[in-house]
Amino acid sequence: MSEDRQKTVELECEHLRSRFVLMYGEQQCEVLDRALEYAIKMHDGQKRASGEPYIFHPMAVAGLLLDIGMDHSTIAAALMHDCIEDTASTSEEITSLFGEEICNLVESVTKLDKFVFKSKEEAQAENFRKLLFAMAKDIRVILIKLADRVHNMRTIDALPHEKQIAIATETLDIYAPLASRLGLSFYKCELDDLCLKTLHPEAYADLVKDISLKRAERQDLVDRICETIRTTLKEMNINGQVSGRPKHFYSIYKKMVNQHKTFDQIYDLTAVRVLVESVRDCYEVLGVIHTMWKPIPGRFKDYIAVPKPNNYQSLHTTVMTTYGMPFEIQIRTFEMHKIAEYGIAAHWKYKENRGVDTDLDEKMEWLRSVMEQEQENSADPREFFESLKLDLYSGQVFVFTPRGDVIPLPEGATPVDFAYAVHSEVGNKCVGVKVNNKIVPLESKLQTGDYVDVITSASSKGPSRDWLRFVKTSSAKSKIRAFFKHEMKEENIHRGKELLEHEAKVRNYSLSTLMVPKWLDVIMARYSFSSINDMYASVGYGAYTPSQIILKLIDFYKRENPPDPPTSISGTKKRSEGQGIVVNGHDDLLVRIAKCCSPVPGDSIIGFISRGRGVMIHRDNCPNVKYVEPFRLIEAHWDGKRSNSSFTVSLTVECKDTGGVLARITKTVSDMKVSIESMTARVVDKDNKGIISLGLRITSPEQLELVKSKISAIRDVDKVYRSMN
């Protein structure tokens, strides 16, 4: 390191140390000094993409965390958060030097580049799942990670353009909403604006320019409104603070895009914030403000009575001022303001006695519920990733229980979501619901202010799988899946096996052929199945789709059983049951008639090159050839010169359930000298209808049509048609 850069590093270290001493005192500095020394040593010689010494990054992250009053263990972990990943440092070494607590923080924040995944999306999903698991154990992990992301976004200009776009998109998709969900507005706003600057630089530049031009005019108006409110507070003998807060660029940009407005049509560029000492003062100030200025209908929100999921509390009202434009005014207590600004971090920044905080459990409730759902289902990480994004992005509706309790739910939530939000058993036993005292369908969408009363039954057998189609919350989905997973294991195993067998058959394979132990071992390790039955059950209750399993097994099969080229069967002289069929220009190939669709002369047909059985002839609309590999299909048609062959045809006869109808049908067929090779009959009780399936040996299309016509003319026969086996 050059002498100048060495001095710069020393100055930055001294600045960070002096800030730390000011907050915690000299006695706590010993750990910080050792962590600084260790991080500088491990990152020696490393540079960032900008060319500056790498140590500047962990020092900047530590500084960001110091700004919000994080404890010395967090600051030390922040200084070393990249050591395990990017240097020769090991977990054992950090544990021996700094203790298990700091090492756990460093390990939890370390990126997961050592893991091997099949896709970029899957890797991203798994990274976030592991991050949230670590975060559920110690919330300081996400605070370090968010500070790390803030500094990376601040210095993103040094990276290639493609990487900038990828990082900014990920930040806007996950990290900024996560910061918001945890109440960290100071991180959320900066991340939003930095993402806007990266993803939409022209829009960002235009906003900076437009806001700069109107700053003086707007500031004068804000000052006058603030002074008016301060005077009012004095007259009311209420101790409070009044200030103007400019809205961040991204919120203005979103409003312009979503509401199709120009910058000149956005009036609430600045909000006025009023801080008072008590909740009673909040409502008194609100009442007076509404007498001074007229409130705009539909723009009042009471987040004190009904807090946001991240514990944010405040009164929001938009009023039409006497200065000719609307203004947003936010009213909250000083304590609410701490939570609004620092969210989960307020636990450290504003706590005088840094011991156990019982309120922290409430603040962590959302995160723990997410983790509980994930642990219950152990589903595909991509599914978990999507459910996480759903929870982060959804707007809120607030509905009431019969007792008057408020239940927050995402927009579009249904009564089933509400039932599971109340309790798992309420959801599992739900048989109906009343919304505002009216019975409504379970898939109805709830609105803010609805009163919801769930009708339950002790005799209910549990939720319907169909509920998974319309429920909105990841919590409800996970609890429904958990029910089918735990309560109906045997049924799930049976159902899963049936689904896999059907999927294999649709793709023209036998499940037993695909169930090769060494292939199954790979799949079981990939999806963490403990046994074959566990795999069947997971498919049965919907954690995985049949195609996810079957397609992987088929892939293994194809690798070890490459198909023979079509030409390998040409020249075969063996005659077969398919006499009278020309395949790919040849009339002497080994061909067989597929029993699933039983084609007869006159039907449009196609050949399927099977393994070891020659060419199977199907009707071209047969579902069993719909999804097969195109290279295994071969052109086929009937040879009009040789039509003396006979074929088995399947007919279905729908008739009334009356005595003698079966005898009349068999007599008619026998009189026509047509051989009956198979026959089954059943009665559909609810419709008083009989279904008869016939396998007939037919010599020509004309004979087939005549048989169908004769059977159709029999009394009590409703319909006759060809069927697939």
CSV table of C-alpha atoms in Angstrom, one decimal, residues 374-622:
chain,number,residue,atom,x,y,z
A,374,GLU,CA,-40.7,-22.3,5.6
A,375,GLN,CA,-39.6,-25.0,8.1
A,376,GLU,CA,-43.1,-26.6,8.0
A,377,ASN,CA,-43.0,-27.1,4.3
A,378,SER,CA,-39.3,-27.3,3.3
A,379,ALA,CA,-40.5,-26.4,-0.2
A,380,ASP,CA,-38.6,-25.4,-3.3
A,381,PRO,CA,-36.4,-22.4,-2.4
A,382,ARG,CA,-37.8,-20.6,-5.4
A,383,GLU,CA,-41.3,-21.0,-4.1
A,384,PHE,CA,-40.2,-19.6,-0.7
A,385,PHE,CA,-38.5,-16.7,-2.5
A,386,GLU,CA,-41.7,-15.8,-4.4
A,387,SER,CA,-43.8,-16.1,-1.2
A,388,LEU,CA,-41.3,-13.8,0.5
A,389,LYS,CA,-41.6,-11.2,-2.2
A,390,LEU,CA,-45.4,-11.5,-2.0
A,391,ASP,CA,-45.2,-10.7,1.8
A,392,LEU,CA,-42.8,-7.8,1.2
A,393,TYR,CA,-44.7,-6.1,-1.7
A,394,SER,CA,-48.4,-6.5,-0.8
A,395,GLY,CA,-50.4,-3.5,0.1
A,396,GLN,CA,-52.6,-3.9,3.2
A,397,VAL,CA,-56.3,-4.2,4.0
A,398,PHE,CA,-57.5,-4.2,7.6
A,399,VAL,CA,-60.5,-6.4,8.6
A,400,PHE,CA,-62.2,-7.0,11.9
A,401,THR,CA,-63.0,-10.1,13.9
A,402,PRO,CA,-66.4,-10.4,15.6
A,403,ARG,CA,-64.7,-9.2,18.8
A,404,GLY,CA,-63.4,-6.1,17.1
A,405,ASP,CA,-59.7,-7.2,16.8
A,406,VAL,CA,-57.9,-5.9,13.7
A,407,ILE,CA,-56.3,-8.4,11.3
A,408,PRO,CA,-54.0,-6.9,8.7
A,409,LEU,CA,-53.9,-8.9,5.4
A,410,PRO,CA,-52.4,-8.2,1.9
A,411,GLU,CA,-54.6,-6.7,-0.8
A,412,GLY,CA,-56.6,-9.4,-2.5
A,413,ALA,CA,-56.8,-11.6,0.6
A,414,THR,CA,-59.8,-13.9,1.0
A,415,PRO,CA,-61.8,-15.1,4.0
A,416,VAL,CA,-59.7,-18.3,4.0
A,417,ASP,CA,-56.6,-16.1,4.5
A,418,PHE,CA,-58.4,-14.4,7.3
A,419,ALA,CA,-59.3,-17.7,8.9
A,420,TYR,CA,-55.7,-18.9,8.9
A,421,ALA,CA,-54.5,-15.6,10.2
A,422,VAL,CA,-56.7,-16.1,13.2
A,423,HIS,CA,-55.5,-19.6,13.9
A,424,SER,CA,-54.5,-22.7,11.9
A,425,GLU,CA,-57.3,-24.7,13.4
A,426,VAL,CA,-59.9,-22.0,12.4
A,427,GLY,CA,-58.7,-22.3,8.9
A,428,ASN,CA,-58.6,-26.1,8.9
A,429,LYS,CA,-62.2,-26.3,10.3
A,430,CYS,CA,-63.6,-23.5,8.1
A,431,VAL,CA,-66.8,-24.5,6.2
A,432,GLY,CA,-68.2,-21.1,5.4
A,433,VAL,CA,-67.8,-17.4,6.2
A,434,LYS,CA,-69.9,-14.3,6.8
A,435,VAL,CA,-68.6,-10.9,5.7
A,436,ASN,CA,-70.6,-8.0,7.2
A,437,ASN,CA,-73.3,-10.5,8.3
A,438,LYS,CA,-73.7,-11.9,4.8
A,439,ILE,CA,-72.7,-15.4,3.6
A,440,VAL,CA,-70.1,-15.0,0.8
A,441,PRO,CA,-68.0,-17.4,-1.3
A,442,LEU,CA,-64.6,-18.4,0.3
A,443,GLU,CA,-62.7,-16.9,-2.6
A,444,SER,CA,-64.2,-13.4,-2.2
A,445,LYS,CA,-61.8,-10.5,-1.8
A,446,LEU,CA,-61.8,-8.7,1.5
A,447,GLN,CA,-61.9,-4.9,1.8
A,448,THR,CA,-60.7,-2.6,4.6
A,449,GLY,CA,-63.4,-2.3,7.3
A,450,ASP,CA,-65.0,-5.7,6.6
A,451,TYR,CA,-66.3,-7.6,9.6
A,452,VAL,CA,-65.5,-11.3,9.1
A,453,ASP,CA,-67.0,-14.2,11.0
A,454,VAL,CA,-65.6,-17.7,10.1
A,455,ILE,CA,-68.1,-20.6,10.4
A,456,THR,CA,-66.3,-23.7,11.6
A,457,SER,CA,-67.4,-27.3,12.0
A,458,ALA,CA,-65.8,-29.9,14.3
A,459,SER,CA,-66.8,-32.6,11.8
A,460,SER,CA,-64.9,-30.8,8.9
A,461,LYS,CA,-62.3,-33.1,7.3
A,462,GLY,CA,-60.0,-30.2,6.7
A,463,PRO,CA,-59.2,-27.7,4.0
A,464,SER,CA,-59.8,-28.2,0.3
A,465,ARG,CA,-56.8,-28.5,-2.1
A,466,ASP,CA,-58.7,-26.0,-4.3
A,467,TRP,CA,-58.1,-23.3,-1.7
A,468,LEU,CA,-54.5,-23.2,-2.8
A,469,ARG,CA,-55.7,-21.8,-6.1
A,470,PHE,CA,-57.1,-18.5,-4.6
A,471,VAL,CA,-55.5,-17.9,-1.2
A,472,LYS,CA,-53.2,-14.9,-1.2
A,473,THR,CA,-51.0,-15.1,1.9
A,474,SER,CA,-48.0,-17.4,2.0
A,475,SER,CA,-49.0,-18.2,5.6
A,476,ALA,CA,-52.4,-19.7,4.5
A,477,LYS,CA,-50.7,-21.6,1.6
A,478,SER,CA,-48.1,-23.1,3.9
A,479,LYS,CA,-50.7,-24.1,6.6
A,480,ILE,CA,-52.9,-25.8,4.0
A,481,ARG,CA,-49.9,-27.7,2.6
A,482,ALA,CA,-48.8,-28.6,6.1
A,483,PHE,CA,-52.3,-30.1,6.8
A,484,PHE,CA,-52.1,-32.3,3.8
A,485,LYS,CA,-48.5,-33.2,4.6
A,486,HIS,CA,-49.0,-34.2,8.2
A,487,GLU,CA,-52.6,-35.1,8.6
A,488,MET,CA,-53.1,-37.1,5.4
A,489,LYS,CA,-49.7,-38.7,4.8
A,490,GLU,CA,-51.0,-42.1,3.6
A,491,GLU,CA,-53.4,-40.4,1.2
A,492,ASN,CA,-50.6,-38.1,0.0
A,493,ILE,CA,-48.4,-41.1,-0.7
A,494,HIS,CA,-51.1,-42.8,-2.7
A,495,ARG,CA,-52.1,-39.6,-4.5
A,496,GLY,CA,-48.5,-38.7,-5.3
A,497,LYS,CA,-47.7,-42.1,-6.8
A,498,GLU,CA,-50.8,-41.9,-9.0
A,499,LEU,CA,-49.8,-38.4,-10.2
A,500,LEU,CA,-46.3,-39.6,-11.0
A,501,GLU,CA,-47.7,-42.7,-12.8
A,502,HIS,CA,-50.1,-40.5,-14.8
A,503,GLU,CA,-47.4,-38.0,-15.7
A,504,ALA,CA,-45.0,-40.8,-16.8
A,505,LYS,CA,-47.8,-42.3,-19.0
A,506,VAL,CA,-48.7,-39.0,-20.6
A,507,ARG,CA,-45.0,-38.7,-21.6
A,508,ASN,CA,-45.1,-42.3,-22.9
A,509,TYR,CA,-43.0,-43.9,-20.2
A,510,SER,CA,-43.7,-46.4,-17.4
A,511,LEU,CA,-43.0,-45.1,-13.9
A,512,SER,CA,-41.5,-48.5,-13.0
A,513,THR,CA,-39.0,-48.1,-15.8
A,514,LEU,CA,-37.9,-44.7,-14.5
A,515,MET,CA,-37.6,-45.6,-10.9
A,516,VAL,CA,-33.9,-46.6,-11.0
A,517,PRO,CA,-32.3,-46.5,-7.6
A,518,LYS,CA,-29.2,-44.5,-8.6
A,519,TRP,CA,-31.3,-41.8,-10.4
A,520,LEU,CA,-33.7,-41.7,-7.4
A,521,ASP,CA,-30.7,-41.1,-5.0
A,522,VAL,CA,-29.8,-38.0,-6.9
A,523,ILE,CA,-33.3,-36.6,-6.9
A,524,MET,CA,-33.8,-37.5,-3.2
A,525,ALA,CA,-30.6,-35.6,-2.3
A,526,ARG,CA,-31.5,-32.7,-4.5
A,527,TYR,CA,-34.9,-32.2,-2.9
A,528,SER,CA,-34.0,-33.5,0.6
A,529,PHE,CA,-36.4,-36.5,0.5
A,530,SER,CA,-35.9,-39.0,3.3
A,531,SER,CA,-37.5,-41.9,1.4
A,532,ILE,CA,-39.4,-42.8,-1.7
A,533,ASN,CA,-42.7,-42.4,0.3
A,534,ASP,CA,-41.5,-38.9,1.3
A,535,MET,CA,-41.2,-38.1,-2.4
A,536,TYR,CA,-44.6,-39.5,-3.2
A,537,ALA,CA,-46.1,-37.5,-0.3
A,538,SER,CA,-44.4,-34.3,-1.3
A,539,VAL,CA,-46.0,-34.6,-4.8
A,540,GLY,CA,-49.3,-35.6,-3.2
A,541,TYR,CA,-49.7,-32.6,-1.1
A,542,GLY,CA,-48.4,-30.2,-3.7
A,543,ALA,CA,-44.9,-29.2,-2.5
A,544,TYR,CA,-43.6,-30.4,-5.9
A,545,THR,CA,-45.3,-31.0,-9.3
A,546,PRO,CA,-45.2,-34.4,-10.9
A,547,SER,CA,-43.4,-32.9,-13.9
A,548,GLN,CA,-40.5,-31.7,-11.7
A,549,ILE,CA,-39.7,-35.3,-10.7
A,550,ILE,CA,-40.6,-37.1,-14.0
A,551,LEU,CA,-38.7,-34.8,-16.3
A,552,LYS,CA,-35.6,-35.3,-14.3
A,553,LEU,CA,-36.0,-39.1,-14.4
A,554,ILE,CA,-36.7,-39.0,-18.1
A,555,ASP,CA,-33.5,-37.0,-18.5
A,556,PHE,CA,-31.5,-39.7,-16.8
A,557,TYR,CA,-33.2,-42.3,-18.9
A,558,LYS,CA,-32.4,-40.6,-22.1
A,559,ARG,CA,-28.7,-40.3,-21.2
A,560,GLU,CA,-28.4,-44.0,-20.6
A,561,ASN,CA,-30.8,-45.2,-23.3
A,562,PRO,CA,-30.2,-43.1,-26.5
A,563,PRO,CA,-32.9,-43.9,-29.1
A,564,ASP,CA,-31.9,-45.9,-32.2
A,565,PRO,CA,-32.0,-43.8,-35.4
A,566,PRO,CA,-35.2,-44.3,-37.5
A,567,THR,CA,-33.2,-46.0,-40.3
A,568,SER,CA,-32.3,-48.9,-38.0
A,569,ILE,CA,-35.7,-50.5,-38.6
A,570,SER,CA,-35.8,-50.2,-42.4
A,571,GLY,CA,-35.3,-53.3,-44.3
A,572,THR,CA,-37.0,-55.5,-41.8
A,573,LYS,CA,-38.9,-58.3,-43.6
A,574,LYS,CA,-41.0,-59.6,-40.7
A,575,ARG,CA,-44.7,-59.2,-41.3
A,576,SER,CA,-46.9,-58.3,-38.3
A,577,GLU,CA,-50.4,-57.3,-37.1
A,578,GLY,CA,-50.0,-54.1,-39.0
A,579,GLN,CA,-50.3,-55.5,-42.5
A,580,GLY,CA,-51.8,-52.9,-44.8
A,581,ILE,CA,-49.8,-50.0,-43.3
A,582,VAL,CA,-47.1,-48.0,-45.1
A,583,VAL,CA,-44.5,-46.5,-42.7
A,584,ASN,CA,-42.1,-43.9,-44.1
A,585,GLY,CA,-42.6,-45.3,-47.6
A,586,HIS,CA,-42.0,-48.9,-46.6
A,587,ASP,CA,-44.8,-51.5,-46.3
A,588,ASP,CA,-42.7,-54.3,-44.8
A,589,LEU,CA,-41.7,-52.9,-41.4
A,590,LEU,CA,-42.4,-54.5,-38.0
A,591,VAL,CA,-45.5,-52.5,-36.9
A,592,ARG,CA,-48.0,-53.0,-34.2
A,593,ILE,CA,-51.4,-51.4,-33.6
A,594,ALA,CA,-51.5,-49.4,-30.4
A,595,LYS,CA,-54.2,-50.7,-28.1
A,596,CYS,CA,-54.7,-47.3,-26.5
A,597,CYS,CA,-56.5,-45.8,-29.5
A,598,SER,CA,-57.0,-48.9,-31.8
A,599,PRO,CA,-56.8,-47.2,-35.2
A,600,VAL,CA,-58.7,-48.7,-38.1
A,601,PRO,CA,-58.4,-48.2,-41.9
A,602,GLY,CA,-59.6,-44.7,-42.7
A,603,ASP,CA,-58.2,-43.1,-39.5
A,604,SER,CA,-55.4,-40.6,-39.7
A,605,ILE,CA,-52.4,-42.4,-38.2
A,606,ILE,CA,-48.8,-41.8,-37.2
A,607,GLY,CA,-46.0,-44.2,-36.2
A,608,PHE,CA,-44.1,-44.1,-32.9
A,609,ILE,CA,-40.6,-45.7,-32.9
A,610,SER,CA,-40.6,-47.8,-29.8
A,611,ARG,CA,-37.6,-49.4,-28.2
A,612,GLY,CA,-37.4,-53.1,-29.2
A,613,ARG,CA,-41.0,-53.4,-30.4
A,614,GLY,CA,-40.8,-51.8,-33.9
A,615,VAL,CA,-43.2,-49.1,-34.8
A,616,MET,CA,-46.4,-48.6,-32.8
A,617,ILE,CA,-49.3,-47.2,-34.9
A,618,HIS,CA,-51.5,-44.6,-33.2
A,619,ARG,CA,-54.3,-42.4,-34.3
A,620,ASP,CA,-52.7,-39.0,-34.9
A,621,ASN,CA,-55.0,-37.4,-32.2
A,622,CYS,CA,-54.0,-40.0,-29.5
